[in-house]
Amino acid sequence: MISVIIPTYNRGNVFYDCLNSVINSIEESDEIIVVNDYKESELNINRIERKDKTITVLNNPKQGVASARNYGAEHASGDVLLFIDDDMIINADAIDKCSETLSSTQKTVVNADWIYLPKDLEKIKTTQFGRYLISIGFTSLEGWNENLKWTKNTVIKANGITSQFLMIKKIDFDYLGRYNENFPFAGFEDSEFYLRMNKAGFQPVIDTRCLIYHNEKDRMSLTPFLKRKFRGAVTRKKAVELGFNDFEIKYSAQKRLYYSFLIKIEFVLKGLMNRLPNIKAFDKIYTKLANQQVGLNIFKGYTSK
């Protein structure tokens, strides 16, 4: 039995797309646990056709995706846990193949391969920001793992995990101590969990036979991307405070002065980016300005009080 755990935070129709894909992918004996991490409103799934699938909706008593995942796991009945982010669109074939990989190995956790939805990839190619995302490898799991030798239709040993689609035996999840709930936002809870896995002799793998889709249609613009970088830096700072010194960012006095100046003229830089003609000849300039904005938002997040 698989318990699918979906933490969600105010994602609207993106979440419903995800939930529908899960309903259409699992067996009747499996269960779905949705954990609402958005305190401002209850989550209404009456609009969803359940198709005789068991769905439990919980309100997270704490705050943050790590605690939401743990809370879902506490209520799970399955011997296999499948953590899915609320912006993933999955399929039965991915579940079957990843389950096969998990059941045939010991001390293993399994990620599925993912790419952006093909229609969204075509759409973002028409914008400078979209072409920027493609150029930095942000639109595929392969791009996120540029240091791995990527092979299709096989199982790759990974040097990290992503909980966008993470399958793990419940007994192993409990043994490893679950997610660290000290992180305020998503990101480094995965890195910290991987370090504990590695120490305990577990090997994360990516099953590239399992292809799912990352549905970020509500975040395919610069502003939410920069907010993500800011939140990630806040979480990174928390990781350093918890003793993970490998995540430390050391800013020289000159770099601090540089970013402090950029903060004062940030609106000017954003205005310049918005005024660039949307033609590929200007993409290199846009990339330099975007990278500057990314670095600035990481600085603001990492140095925030």
PDB file of C-alpha atoms in Angstrom:
ATOM      1  CA  MET A   1       0.000   0.000   0.000  1.00  0.00           C
ATOM      2  CA  ILE A   2       1.259   3.447  -0.935  1.00  0.00           C
ATOM      3  CA  SER A   3       0.441   6.575   1.032  1.00  0.00           C
ATOM      4  CA  VAL A   4       0.750   9.623  -1.217  1.00  0.00           C
ATOM      5  CA  ILE A   5       1.460  12.754   0.841  1.00  0.00           C
ATOM      6  CA  ILE A   6       0.891  16.145  -0.771  1.00  0.00           C
ATOM      7  CA  PRO A   7       1.761  19.259   1.263  1.00  0.00           C
ATOM      8  CA  THR A   8       0.173  22.343  -0.280  1.00  0.00           C
ATOM      9  CA  TYR A   9       0.318  26.073   0.292  1.00  0.00           C
ATOM     10  CA  ASN A  10      -2.178  28.267  -1.574  1.00  0.00           C
ATOM     11  CA  ARG A  11      -1.435  26.949  -5.080  1.00  0.00           C
ATOM     12  CA  GLY A  12      -4.984  27.120  -6.437  1.00  0.00           C
ATOM     13  CA  ASN A  13      -5.598  25.210  -9.661  1.00  0.00           C
ATOM     14  CA  VAL A  14      -1.986  24.002  -9.769  1.00  0.00           C
ATOM     15  CA  PHE A  15      -2.732  21.903  -6.687  1.00  0.00           C
ATOM     16  CA  TYR A  16      -5.959  20.568  -8.177  1.00  0.00           C
ATOM     17  CA  ASP A  17      -4.073  19.535 -11.326  1.00  0.00           C
ATOM     18  CA  CYS A  18      -1.667  17.627  -9.090  1.00  0.00           C
ATOM     19  CA  LEU A  19      -4.422  15.978  -7.050  1.00  0.00           C
ATOM     20  CA  ASN A  20      -6.304  14.899 -10.157  1.00  0.00           C
ATOM     21  CA  SER A  21      -3.170  13.282 -11.564  1.00  0.00           C
ATOM     22  CA  VAL A  22      -2.639  11.363  -8.305  1.00  0.00           C
ATOM     23  CA  ILE A  23      -6.249  10.164  -8.227  1.00  0.00           C
ATOM     24  CA  ASN A  24      -5.871   8.876 -11.778  1.00  0.00           C
ATOM     25  CA  SER A  25      -2.534   7.156 -11.037  1.00  0.00           C
ATOM     26  CA  ILE A  26      -2.911   5.164  -7.816  1.00  0.00           C
ATOM     27  CA  GLU A  27      -4.633   1.900  -6.984  1.00  0.00           C
ATOM     28  CA  GLU A  28      -7.867   1.810  -4.972  1.00  0.00           C
ATOM     29  CA  SER A  29      -5.976   0.242  -2.080  1.00  0.00           C
ATOM     30  CA  ASP A  30      -3.639   3.265  -1.871  1.00  0.00           C
ATOM     31  CA  GLU A  31      -4.410   6.468  -0.004  1.00  0.00           C
ATOM     32  CA  ILE A  32      -3.919  10.188  -0.534  1.00  0.00           C
ATOM     33  CA  ILE A  33      -3.093  12.524   2.347  1.00  0.00           C
ATOM     34  CA  VAL A  34      -3.251  16.246   1.625  1.00  0.00           C
ATOM     35  CA  VAL A  35      -1.706  18.537   4.226  1.00  0.00           C
ATOM     36  CA  ASN A  36      -2.832  22.150   4.009  1.00  0.00           C
ATOM     37  CA  ASP A  37      -0.019  24.437   5.183  1.00  0.00           C
ATOM     38  CA  TYR A  38      -1.906  27.655   4.376  1.00  0.00           C
ATOM     39  CA  LYS A  39      -3.318  29.080   7.599  1.00  0.00           C
ATOM     40  CA  GLU A  40      -5.548  31.716   6.008  1.00  0.00           C
ATOM     41  CA  SER A  41      -8.131  29.322   4.585  1.00  0.00           C
ATOM     42  CA  GLU A  42      -9.394  25.741   4.638  1.00  0.00           C
ATOM     43  CA  LEU A  43      -8.828  23.507   1.637  1.00  0.00           C
ATOM     44  CA  ASN A  44     -11.934  22.505  -0.288  1.00  0.00           C
ATOM     45  CA  ILE A  45     -11.619  19.404  -2.478  1.00  0.00           C
ATOM     46  CA  ASN A  46     -15.352  18.858  -3.071  1.00  0.00           C
ATOM     47  CA  ARG A  47     -14.790  19.940  -6.693  1.00  0.00           C
ATOM     48  CA  ILE A  48     -12.604  16.858  -7.233  1.00  0.00           C
ATOM     49  CA  GLU A  49     -14.016  13.546  -8.456  1.00  0.00           C
ATOM     50  CA  ARG A  50     -12.465  11.032  -6.065  1.00  0.00           C
ATOM     51  CA  LYS A  51     -13.115   7.908  -8.170  1.00  0.00           C
ATOM     52  CA  ASP A  52     -13.397   5.742  -5.026  1.00  0.00           C
ATOM     53  CA  LYS A  53      -9.961   6.844  -3.842  1.00  0.00           C
ATOM     54  CA  THR A  54      -9.343   7.485  -0.160  1.00  0.00           C
ATOM     55  CA  ILE A  55      -8.436  11.143   0.423  1.00  0.00           C
ATOM     56  CA  THR A  56      -7.688  12.636   3.828  1.00  0.00           C
ATOM     57  CA  VAL A  57      -7.286  16.396   4.201  1.00  0.00           C
ATOM     58  CA  LEU A  58      -5.330  17.660   7.216  1.00  0.00           C
ATOM     59  CA  ASN A  59      -4.489  21.151   8.403  1.00  0.00           C
ATOM     60  CA  ASN A  60      -0.863  21.372   9.456  1.00  0.00           C
ATOM     61  CA  PRO A  61      -0.772  22.391  13.153  1.00  0.00           C
ATOM     62  CA  LYS A  62       2.764  23.721  12.635  1.00  0.00           C
ATOM     63  CA  GLN A  63       4.242  25.684   9.740  1.00  0.00           C
ATOM     64  CA  GLY A  64       6.504  24.730   6.851  1.00  0.00           C
ATOM     65  CA  VAL A  65       6.758  21.983   4.267  1.00  0.00           C
ATOM     66  CA  ALA A  66       9.004  19.755   6.422  1.00  0.00           C
ATOM     67  CA  SER A  67       6.463  19.653   9.247  1.00  0.00           C
ATOM     68  CA  ALA A  68       3.629  19.192   6.725  1.00  0.00           C
ATOM     69  CA  ARG A  69       5.322  16.126   5.257  1.00  0.00           C
ATOM     70  CA  ASN A  70       6.003  14.698   8.707  1.00  0.00           C
ATOM     71  CA  TYR A  71       2.416  15.322   9.775  1.00  0.00           C
ATOM     72  CA  GLY A  72       1.153  13.517   6.705  1.00  0.00           C
ATOM     73  CA  ALA A  73       3.481  10.591   7.410  1.00  0.00           C
ATOM     74  CA  GLU A  74       2.165  10.358  10.981  1.00  0.00           C
ATOM     75  CA  HIS A  75      -1.315   9.696   9.563  1.00  0.00           C
ATOM     76  CA  ALA A  76      -0.163   7.341   6.792  1.00  0.00           C
ATOM     77  CA  SER A  77      -1.285   3.710   6.751  1.00  0.00           C
ATOM     78  CA  GLY A  78       0.884   2.516   3.871  1.00  0.00           C
ATOM     79  CA  ASP A  79       4.211   0.749   4.134  1.00  0.00           C
ATOM     80  CA  VAL A  80       5.495   2.986   1.318  1.00  0.00           C
ATOM     81  CA  LEU A  81       5.398   6.792   1.440  1.00  0.00           C
ATOM     82  CA  LEU A  82       5.322   8.894  -1.708  1.00  0.00           C
ATOM     83  CA  PHE A  83       5.938  12.583  -1.087  1.00  0.00           C
ATOM     84  CA  ILE A  84       4.750  14.793  -3.937  1.00  0.00           C
ATOM     85  CA  ASP A  85       4.886  18.572  -4.218  1.00  0.00           C
ATOM     86  CA  ASP A  86       1.633  20.287  -5.107  1.00  0.00           C
ATOM     87  CA  ASP A  87       2.934  21.373  -8.514  1.00  0.00           C
ATOM     88  CA  MET A  88       3.791  17.926  -9.896  1.00  0.00           C
ATOM     89  CA  ILE A  89       1.690  15.975 -12.396  1.00  0.00           C
ATOM     90  CA  ILE A  90       2.306  12.262 -12.081  1.00  0.00           C
ATOM     91  CA  ASN A  91       1.198   9.062 -13.821  1.00  0.00           C
ATOM     92  CA  ALA A  92       0.646   5.407 -12.959  1.00  0.00           C
ATOM     93  CA  ASP A  93       3.663   4.238 -14.967  1.00  0.00           C
ATOM     94  CA  ALA A  94       6.000   6.378 -12.859  1.00  0.00           C
ATOM     95  CA  ILE A  95       4.551   4.984  -9.646  1.00  0.00           C
ATOM     96  CA  ASP A  96       4.823   1.394 -10.896  1.00  0.00           C
ATOM     97  CA  LYS A  97       8.431   1.673 -12.060  1.00  0.00           C
ATOM     98  CA  CYS A  98       9.616   3.588  -8.984  1.00  0.00           C
ATOM     99  CA  SER A  99       7.845   1.057  -6.740  1.00  0.00           C
ATOM    100  CA  GLU A 100       9.654  -1.718  -8.583  1.00  0.00           C
ATOM    101  CA  THR A 101      13.002  -0.003  -7.979  1.00  0.00           C
ATOM    102  CA  LEU A 102      12.240   0.623  -4.307  1.00  0.00           C
ATOM    103  CA  SER A 103      11.059  -2.926  -3.601  1.00  0.00           C
ATOM    104  CA  SER A 104      14.046  -4.547  -5.322  1.00  0.00           C
ATOM    105  CA  THR A 105      16.667  -2.718  -3.258  1.00  0.00           C
ATOM    106  CA  GLN A 106      17.618  -2.104   0.348  1.00  0.00           C
ATOM    107  CA  LYS A 107      18.498   1.240   1.920  1.00  0.00           C
ATOM    108  CA  THR A 108      17.283   3.126  -1.135  1.00  0.00           C
ATOM    109  CA  VAL A 109      14.997   6.096  -1.756  1.00  0.00           C
ATOM    110  CA  VAL A 110      13.722   6.857  -5.243  1.00  0.00           C
ATOM    111  CA  ASN A 111      13.178  10.060  -7.180  1.00  0.00           C
ATOM    112  CA  ALA A 112      11.317  10.164 -10.476  1.00  0.00           C
ATOM    113  CA  ASP A 113      12.677  12.171 -13.405  1.00  0.00           C
ATOM    114  CA  TRP A 114      10.748  15.330 -14.317  1.00  0.00           C
ATOM    115  CA  ILE A 115      10.574  18.065 -16.912  1.00  0.00           C
ATOM    116  CA  TYR A 116       8.377  21.117 -17.364  1.00  0.00           C
ATOM    117  CA  LEU A 117       5.114  20.467 -19.144  1.00  0.00           C
ATOM    118  CA  PRO A 118       5.840  20.497 -22.910  1.00  0.00           C
ATOM    119  CA  LYS A 119       3.195  23.172 -23.525  1.00  0.00           C
ATOM    120  CA  ASP A 120       4.774  25.383 -20.858  1.00  0.00           C
ATOM    121  CA  LEU A 121       8.240  24.842 -22.303  1.00  0.00           C
ATOM    122  CA  GLU A 122       7.006  26.041 -25.672  1.00  0.00           C
ATOM    123  CA  LYS A 123       5.313  29.017 -24.034  1.00  0.00           C
ATOM    124  CA  ILE A 124       8.328  30.198 -22.056  1.00  0.00           C
ATOM    125  CA  LYS A 125      10.572  30.029 -25.115  1.00  0.00           C
ATOM    126  CA  THR A 126       8.729  33.168 -26.251  1.00  0.00           C
ATOM    127  CA  THR A 127       9.890  35.205 -23.220  1.00  0.00           C
ATOM    128  CA  GLN A 128      13.323  36.335 -22.106  1.00  0.00           C
ATOM    129  CA  PHE A 129      12.782  35.010 -18.598  1.00  0.00           C
ATOM    130  CA  GLY A 130      11.662  31.651 -19.976  1.00  0.00           C
ATOM    131  CA  ARG A 131      14.738  31.383 -22.163  1.00  0.00           C
ATOM    132  CA  TYR A 132      16.795  32.290 -19.088  1.00  0.00           C
ATOM    133  CA  LEU A 133      15.235  29.397 -17.114  1.00  0.00           C
ATOM    134  CA  ILE A 134      16.012  26.991 -19.947  1.00  0.00           C
ATOM    135  CA  SER A 135      19.608  28.258 -20.251  1.00  0.00           C
ATOM    136  CA  ILE A 136      20.355  27.579 -16.550  1.00  0.00           C
ATOM    137  CA  GLY A 137      18.804  24.102 -16.680  1.00  0.00           C
ATOM    138  CA  PHE A 138      15.918  24.984 -14.383  1.00  0.00           C
ATOM    139  CA  THR A 139      13.229  23.245 -16.428  1.00  0.00           C
ATOM    140  CA  SER A 140      14.324  19.633 -15.873  1.00  0.00           C
ATOM    141  CA  LEU A 141      15.702  17.421 -13.118  1.00  0.00           C
ATOM    142  CA  GLU A 142      18.629  16.674 -15.416  1.00  0.00           C
ATOM    143  CA  GLY A 143      19.423  20.381 -15.438  1.00  0.00           C
ATOM    144  CA  TRP A 144      19.293  20.420 -11.633  1.00  0.00           C
ATOM    145  CA  ASN A 145      21.868  17.590 -11.589  1.00  0.00           C
ATOM    146  CA  GLU A 146      24.450  18.876 -14.021  1.00  0.00           C
ATOM    147  CA  ASN A 147      27.230  17.004 -12.202  1.00  0.00           C
ATOM    148  CA  LEU A 148      25.607  13.604 -12.755  1.00  0.00           C
ATOM    149  CA  LYS A 149      26.170  11.458 -15.823  1.00  0.00           C
ATOM    150  CA  TRP A 150      22.576  11.434 -17.051  1.00  0.00           C
ATOM    151  CA  THR A 151      21.258   8.312 -18.768  1.00  0.00           C
ATOM    152  CA  LYS A 152      17.691   7.780 -19.928  1.00  0.00           C
ATOM    153  CA  ASN A 153      15.626   4.681 -19.086  1.00  0.00           C
ATOM    154  CA  THR A 154      17.812   3.510 -16.235  1.00  0.00           C
ATOM    155  CA  VAL A 155      18.449   4.016 -12.523  1.00  0.00           C
ATOM    156  CA  ILE A 156      21.076   6.620 -11.622  1.00  0.00           C
ATOM    157  CA  LYS A 157      22.827   6.898  -8.275  1.00  0.00           C
ATOM    158  CA  ALA A 158      22.217  10.429  -7.004  1.00  0.00           C
ATOM    159  CA  ASN A 159      24.173  12.681  -4.674  1.00  0.00           C
ATOM    160  CA  GLY A 160      21.092  14.335  -3.214  1.00  0.00           C
ATOM    161  CA  ILE A 161      17.301  14.135  -3.100  1.00  0.00           C
ATOM    162  CA  THR A 162      14.340  16.228  -4.120  1.00  0.00           C
ATOM    163  CA  SER A 163      11.014  15.712  -2.392  1.00  0.00           C
ATOM    164  CA  GLN A 164       9.063  16.818  -5.452  1.00  0.00           C
ATOM    165  CA  PHE A 165       8.512  13.065  -6.004  1.00  0.00           C
ATOM    166  CA  LEU A 166      10.244  10.990  -3.353  1.00  0.00           C
ATOM    167  CA  MET A 167       9.365   7.361  -2.640  1.00  0.00           C
ATOM    168  CA  ILE A 168      10.625   5.780   0.576  1.00  0.00           C
ATOM    169  CA  LYS A 169       9.659   2.836   2.765  1.00  0.00           C
ATOM    170  CA  LYS A 170       7.858   4.055   5.867  1.00  0.00           C
ATOM    171  CA  ILE A 171      10.082   1.977   8.140  1.00  0.00           C
ATOM    172  CA  ASP A 172      13.138   3.678   6.621  1.00  0.00           C
ATOM    173  CA  PHE A 173      11.576   7.139   6.914  1.00  0.00           C
ATOM    174  CA  ASP A 174      10.973   6.593  10.622  1.00  0.00           C
ATOM    175  CA  TYR A 175      14.435   5.096  11.106  1.00  0.00           C
ATOM    176  CA  LEU A 176      16.091   8.114   9.489  1.00  0.00           C
ATOM    177  CA  GLY A 177      14.276  10.489  11.818  1.00  0.00           C
ATOM    178  CA  ARG A 178      11.957  12.167   9.279  1.00  0.00           C
ATOM    179  CA  TYR A 179      12.377  15.707   7.956  1.00  0.00           C
ATOM    180  CA  ASN A 180      14.038  18.355  10.091  1.00  0.00           C
ATOM    181  CA  GLU A 181      11.273  20.839  10.963  1.00  0.00           C
ATOM    182  CA  ASN A 182      13.632  23.686  11.874  1.00  0.00           C
ATOM    183  CA  PHE A 183      13.724  24.990   8.315  1.00  0.00           C
ATOM    184  CA  PRO A 184      11.255  27.844   7.648  1.00  0.00           C
ATOM    185  CA  PHE A 185      10.938  27.261   3.882  1.00  0.00           C
ATOM    186  CA  ALA A 186      11.445  24.480   1.374  1.00  0.00           C
ATOM    187  CA  GLY A 187      14.857  23.544   0.030  1.00  0.00           C
ATOM    188  CA  PHE A 188      17.515  22.724   2.553  1.00  0.00           C
ATOM    189  CA  GLU A 189      15.349  20.269   4.477  1.00  0.00           C
ATOM    190  CA  ASP A 190      16.062  17.953   1.535  1.00  0.00           C
ATOM    191  CA  SER A 191      19.805  18.606   1.753  1.00  0.00           C
ATOM    192  CA  GLU A 192      19.859  17.938   5.485  1.00  0.00           C
ATOM    193  CA  PHE A 193      17.760  14.777   5.094  1.00  0.00           C
ATOM    194  CA  TYR A 194      20.146  13.524   2.409  1.00  0.00           C
ATOM    195  CA  LEU A 195      23.143  14.025   4.687  1.00  0.00           C
ATOM    196  CA  ARG A 196      21.504  11.814   7.312  1.00  0.00           C
ATOM    197  CA  MET A 197      20.646   9.241   4.651  1.00  0.00           C
ATOM    198  CA  ASN A 198      24.223   9.184   3.439  1.00  0.00           C
ATOM    199  CA  LYS A 199      25.563   8.810   6.963  1.00  0.00           C
ATOM    200  CA  ALA A 200      23.199   5.871   7.556  1.00  0.00           C
ATOM    201  CA  GLY A 201      24.326   4.132   4.362  1.00  0.00           C
ATOM    202  CA  PHE A 202      21.277   4.901   2.202  1.00  0.00           C
ATOM    203  CA  GLN A 203      21.650   5.489  -1.542  1.00  0.00           C
ATOM    204  CA  PRO A 204      19.192   7.851  -3.243  1.00  0.00           C
ATOM    205  CA  VAL A 205      18.535   7.037  -6.894  1.00  0.00           C
ATOM    206  CA  ILE A 206      16.776   8.707  -9.810  1.00  0.00           C
ATOM    207  CA  ASP A 207      14.732   6.328 -11.924  1.00  0.00           C
ATOM    208  CA  THR A 208      14.792   7.971 -15.342  1.00  0.00           C
ATOM    209  CA  ARG A 209      12.265   5.435 -16.625  1.00  0.00           C
ATOM    210  CA  CYS A 210       9.744   7.400 -14.527  1.00  0.00           C
ATOM    211  CA  LEU A 211       8.936  10.716 -16.200  1.00  0.00           C
ATOM    212  CA  ILE A 212       6.539  13.178 -14.572  1.00  0.00           C
ATOM    213  CA  TYR A 213       5.846  16.879 -15.108  1.00  0.00           C
ATOM    214  CA  HIS A 214       6.620  19.979 -13.086  1.00  0.00           C
ATOM    215  CA  ASN A 215       3.651  22.319 -13.392  1.00  0.00           C
ATOM    216  CA  GLU A 216       4.766  25.836 -12.492  1.00  0.00           C
ATOM    217  CA  LYS A 217       2.376  27.753 -14.694  1.00  0.00           C
ATOM    218  CA  ASP A 218       1.707  30.200 -11.838  1.00  0.00           C
ATOM    219  CA  ARG A 219       5.402  30.968 -11.251  1.00  0.00           C
ATOM    220  CA  MET A 220       6.909  31.398 -14.700  1.00  0.00           C
ATOM    221  CA  SER A 221       7.996  34.998 -14.222  1.00  0.00           C
ATOM    222  CA  LEU A 222      10.926  36.774 -12.598  1.00  0.00           C
ATOM    223  CA  THR A 223       9.294  37.989  -9.358  1.00  0.00           C
ATOM    224  CA  PRO A 224       8.236  34.584  -7.931  1.00  0.00           C
ATOM    225  CA  PHE A 225      11.581  33.139  -9.046  1.00  0.00           C
ATOM    226  CA  LEU A 226      13.450  35.778  -7.046  1.00  0.00           C
ATOM    227  CA  LYS A 227      11.193  35.215  -4.031  1.00  0.00           C
ATOM    228  CA  ARG A 228      12.132  31.535  -4.205  1.00  0.00           C
ATOM    229  CA  LYS A 229      15.820  32.463  -4.167  1.00  0.00           C
ATOM    230  CA  PHE A 230      15.246  34.719  -1.164  1.00  0.00           C
ATOM    231  CA  ARG A 231      13.405  31.993   0.779  1.00  0.00           C
ATOM    232  CA  GLY A 232      16.056  29.455  -0.144  1.00  0.00           C
ATOM    233  CA  ALA A 233      18.755  31.735   1.240  1.00  0.00           C
ATOM    234  CA  VAL A 234      16.818  32.194   4.502  1.00  0.00           C
ATOM    235  CA  THR A 235      16.648  28.414   4.810  1.00  0.00           C
ATOM    236  CA  ARG A 236      20.320  28.083   3.921  1.00  0.00           C
ATOM    237  CA  LYS A 237      21.204  30.471   6.737  1.00  0.00           C
ATOM    238  CA  LYS A 238      19.163  28.314   9.096  1.00  0.00           C
ATOM    239  CA  ALA A 239      21.117  25.256   7.970  1.00  0.00           C
ATOM    240  CA  VAL A 240      24.381  27.012   8.852  1.00  0.00           C
ATOM    241  CA  GLU A 241      22.968  27.962  12.263  1.00  0.00           C
ATOM    242  CA  LEU A 242      22.176  24.272  12.806  1.00  0.00           C
ATOM    243  CA  GLY A 243      25.815  23.423  12.237  1.00  0.00           C
ATOM    244  CA  PHE A 244      25.935  22.601   8.509  1.00  0.00           C
ATOM    245  CA  ASN A 245      28.947  24.805   7.782  1.00  0.00           C
ATOM    246  CA  ASP A 246      29.335  23.501   4.220  1.00  0.00           C
ATOM    247  CA  PHE A 247      26.320  25.675   3.321  1.00  0.00           C
ATOM    248  CA  GLU A 248      27.930  28.868   4.638  1.00  0.00           C
ATOM    249  CA  ILE A 249      28.226  31.829   2.278  1.00  0.00           C
ATOM    250  CA  LYS A 250      31.144  34.118   3.065  1.00  0.00           C
ATOM    251  CA  TYR A 251      30.665  37.646   1.761  1.00  0.00           C
ATOM    252  CA  SER A 252      33.687  39.918   1.629  1.00  0.00           C
ATOM    253  CA  ALA A 253      33.306  43.510   2.848  1.00  0.00           C
ATOM    254  CA  GLN A 254      33.504  44.631  -0.776  1.00  0.00           C
ATOM    255  CA  LYS A 255      30.724  42.233  -1.811  1.00  0.00           C
ATOM    256  CA  ARG A 256      28.514  43.366   1.066  1.00  0.00           C
ATOM    257  CA  LEU A 257      29.020  46.975   0.049  1.00  0.00           C
ATOM    258  CA  TYR A 258      28.224  46.096  -3.566  1.00  0.00           C
ATOM    259  CA  TYR A 259      24.953  44.358  -2.716  1.00  0.00           C
ATOM    260  CA  SER A 260      23.987  47.074  -0.235  1.00  0.00           C
ATOM    261  CA  PHE A 261      24.297  49.546  -3.095  1.00  0.00           C
ATOM    262  CA  LEU A 262      22.289  47.327  -5.447  1.00  0.00           C
ATOM    263  CA  ILE A 263      19.452  47.158  -2.913  1.00  0.00           C
ATOM    264  CA  LYS A 264      19.079  50.949  -3.215  1.00  0.00           C
ATOM    265  CA  ILE A 265      18.811  50.834  -7.014  1.00  0.00           C
ATOM    266  CA  GLU A 266      17.038  47.475  -7.360  1.00  0.00           C
ATOM    267  CA  PHE A 267      13.916  49.053  -8.827  1.00  0.00           C
ATOM    268  CA  VAL A 268      16.053  50.663 -11.524  1.00  0.00           C
ATOM    269  CA  LEU A 269      17.618  47.323 -12.458  1.00  0.00           C
ATOM    270  CA  LYS A 270      14.222  45.637 -12.654  1.00  0.00           C
ATOM    271  CA  GLY A 271      12.917  48.483 -14.781  1.00  0.00           C
ATOM    272  CA  LEU A 272      15.839  48.050 -17.158  1.00  0.00           C
ATOM    273  CA  MET A 273      15.133  44.326 -17.468  1.00  0.00           C
ATOM    274  CA  ASN A 274      11.469  45.006 -18.240  1.00  0.00           C
ATOM    275  CA  ARG A 275      12.414  47.452 -20.976  1.00  0.00           C
ATOM    276  CA  LEU A 276      14.782  45.155 -22.852  1.00  0.00           C
ATOM    277  CA  PRO A 277      13.393  44.179 -26.271  1.00  0.00           C
ATOM    278  CA  ASN A 278      12.165  40.575 -26.231  1.00  0.00           C
ATOM    279  CA  ILE A 279      14.513  39.328 -28.901  1.00  0.00           C
ATOM    280  CA  LYS A 280      17.262  36.734 -28.539  1.00  0.00           C
ATOM    281  CA  ALA A 281      19.977  39.255 -29.353  1.00  0.00           C
ATOM    282  CA  PHE A 282      19.390  40.807 -25.921  1.00  0.00           C
ATOM    283  CA  ASP A 283      19.264  37.495 -24.002  1.00  0.00           C
ATOM    284  CA  LYS A 284      22.901  37.736 -22.840  1.00  0.00           C
ATOM    285  CA  ILE A 285      22.249  41.143 -21.291  1.00  0.00           C
ATOM    286  CA  TYR A 286      19.072  39.828 -19.704  1.00  0.00           C
ATOM    287  CA  THR A 287      20.964  36.827 -18.290  1.00  0.00           C
ATOM    288  CA  LYS A 288      23.590  39.073 -16.692  1.00  0.00           C
ATOM    289  CA  LEU A 289      20.907  41.255 -15.118  1.00  0.00           C
ATOM    290  CA  ALA A 290      18.898  38.214 -13.965  1.00  0.00           C
ATOM    291  CA  ASN A 291      21.970  36.612 -12.374  1.00  0.00           C
ATOM    292  CA  GLN A 292      22.659  39.910 -10.632  1.00  0.00           C
ATOM    293  CA  GLN A 293      19.113  39.900  -9.247  1.00  0.00           C
ATOM    294  CA  VAL A 294      19.477  36.282  -8.124  1.00  0.00           C
ATOM    295  CA  GLY A 295      22.699  37.069  -6.283  1.00  0.00           C
ATOM    296  CA  LEU A 296      21.096  40.110  -4.683  1.00  0.00           C
ATOM    297  CA  ASN A 297      18.076  38.170  -3.429  1.00  0.00           C
ATOM    298  CA  ILE A 298      20.279  35.404  -2.054  1.00  0.00           C
ATOM    299  CA  PHE A 299      22.249  38.085  -0.214  1.00  0.00           C
ATOM    300  CA  LYS A 300      19.076  39.669   1.187  1.00  0.00           C
ATOM    301  CA  GLY A 301      17.736  36.301   2.332  1.00  0.00           C
ATOM    302  CA  TYR A 302      21.004  35.080   3.801  1.00  0.00           C
ATOM    303  CA  THR A 303      21.682  38.307   5.721  1.00  0.00           C
ATOM    304  CA  SER A 304      18.086  38.876   6.873  1.00  0.00           C
ATOM    305  CA  LYS A 305      17.422  39.007  10.612  1.00  0.00           C
TER     306      LYS A 305
END
